[in-house]
Amino acid sequence: MIIRILQTSDLHLGAGVLPLGHGFDLETVHRREAVAAAILEKIVDITLRENARLVLIPGDLWDQELVSHSLVRRV
């Protein structure tokens, strides 16, 4: 039996989204959240296309300890 595994790492989702010294304006925050959503969509697309049975994400999934609820729900 062949098991396909997809691995990605160090996504650092939420980078610069919460106000922990980054100082981004609201437009930039929304743009960065859209980029994170696109990255997650791409991972799902590749997983489905390649028929991967397992997705490994070693390294940092989140950029910081505080993450927006909407990003957590999306993941």
Coordinates of C-alpha atoms in Angstrom, one line a residue:
M1 CA 0.0 0.0 0.0
I2 CA 1.3 3.4 -1.0
I3 CA 0.6 6.3 1.4
R4 CA 1.3 9.8 0.1
I5 CA 2.3 12.4 2.7
L6 CA 2.4 16.1 2.1
Q7 CA 4.8 18.1 4.2
T8 CA 5.0 21.8 4.5
S9 CA 6.5 23.8 7.4
D10 CA 7.0 27.0 9.2
L11 CA 3.9 28.7 7.8
H12 CA 3.9 31.4 10.5
L13 CA 0.2 32.1 9.9
G14 CA -1.0 35.3 11.5
A15 CA 2.4 37.1 11.0
G16 CA 1.8 40.8 11.6
V17 CA -1.9 40.4 12.0
L18 CA -2.3 41.1 15.7
P19 CA -0.9 44.4 17.2
L20 CA 2.2 43.0 18.9
G21 CA 4.6 45.8 17.7
H22 CA 4.1 45.3 14.0
G23 CA 2.0 48.4 13.6
F24 CA 0.3 47.4 10.3
D25 CA -2.8 49.3 9.2
L26 CA -6.1 47.6 8.8
E27 CA -5.8 47.2 5.0
T28 CA -2.4 45.4 5.4
V29 CA -3.9 43.2 8.1
H30 CA -6.7 42.1 5.8
R31 CA -4.3 41.6 2.9
R32 CA -2.1 39.4 5.1
E33 CA -5.1 37.4 6.2
A34 CA -6.0 36.9 2.6
V35 CA -2.5 35.6 1.8
A36 CA -2.8 33.2 4.7
A37 CA -6.1 31.9 3.4
A38 CA -4.6 31.5 -0.1
I39 CA -1.7 29.5 1.3
L40 CA -4.1 27.2 3.2
E41 CA -6.3 26.7 0.1
K42 CA -3.2 25.8 -2.0
I43 CA -2.2 23.2 0.6
V44 CA -5.7 21.7 0.5
D45 CA -5.7 21.7 -3.3
I46 CA -2.3 20.0 -3.5
T47 CA -3.4 17.5 -0.9
L48 CA -6.5 16.6 -2.8
R49 CA -4.8 16.6 -6.2
E50 CA -2.0 14.3 -5.0
N51 CA -4.3 12.2 -3.0
A52 CA -2.2 12.6 0.1
R53 CA -3.5 10.8 3.1
L54 CA -1.5 12.7 5.7
V55 CA -0.4 16.4 6.0
L56 CA 2.6 17.1 8.2
I57 CA 3.3 20.7 9.3
P58 CA 6.4 20.6 11.5
G59 CA 7.8 23.9 12.5
D60 CA 5.8 27.0 13.4
L61 CA 2.2 26.9 12.3
W62 CA 1.5 30.2 14.1
D63 CA 3.7 33.3 14.1
Q64 CA 2.9 34.2 17.6
E65 CA 1.0 32.9 20.6
L66 CA -2.0 35.1 19.9
V67 CA -3.9 34.3 16.8
S68 CA -7.2 35.6 15.4
H69 CA -10.2 33.4 15.9
S70 CA -11.1 33.6 12.2
L71 CA -7.7 32.2 11.3
V72 CA -8.0 29.4 13.8
R73 CA -11.4 28.5 12.4
R74 CA -10.0 28.6 8.8
V75 CA -7.2 26.2 9.7

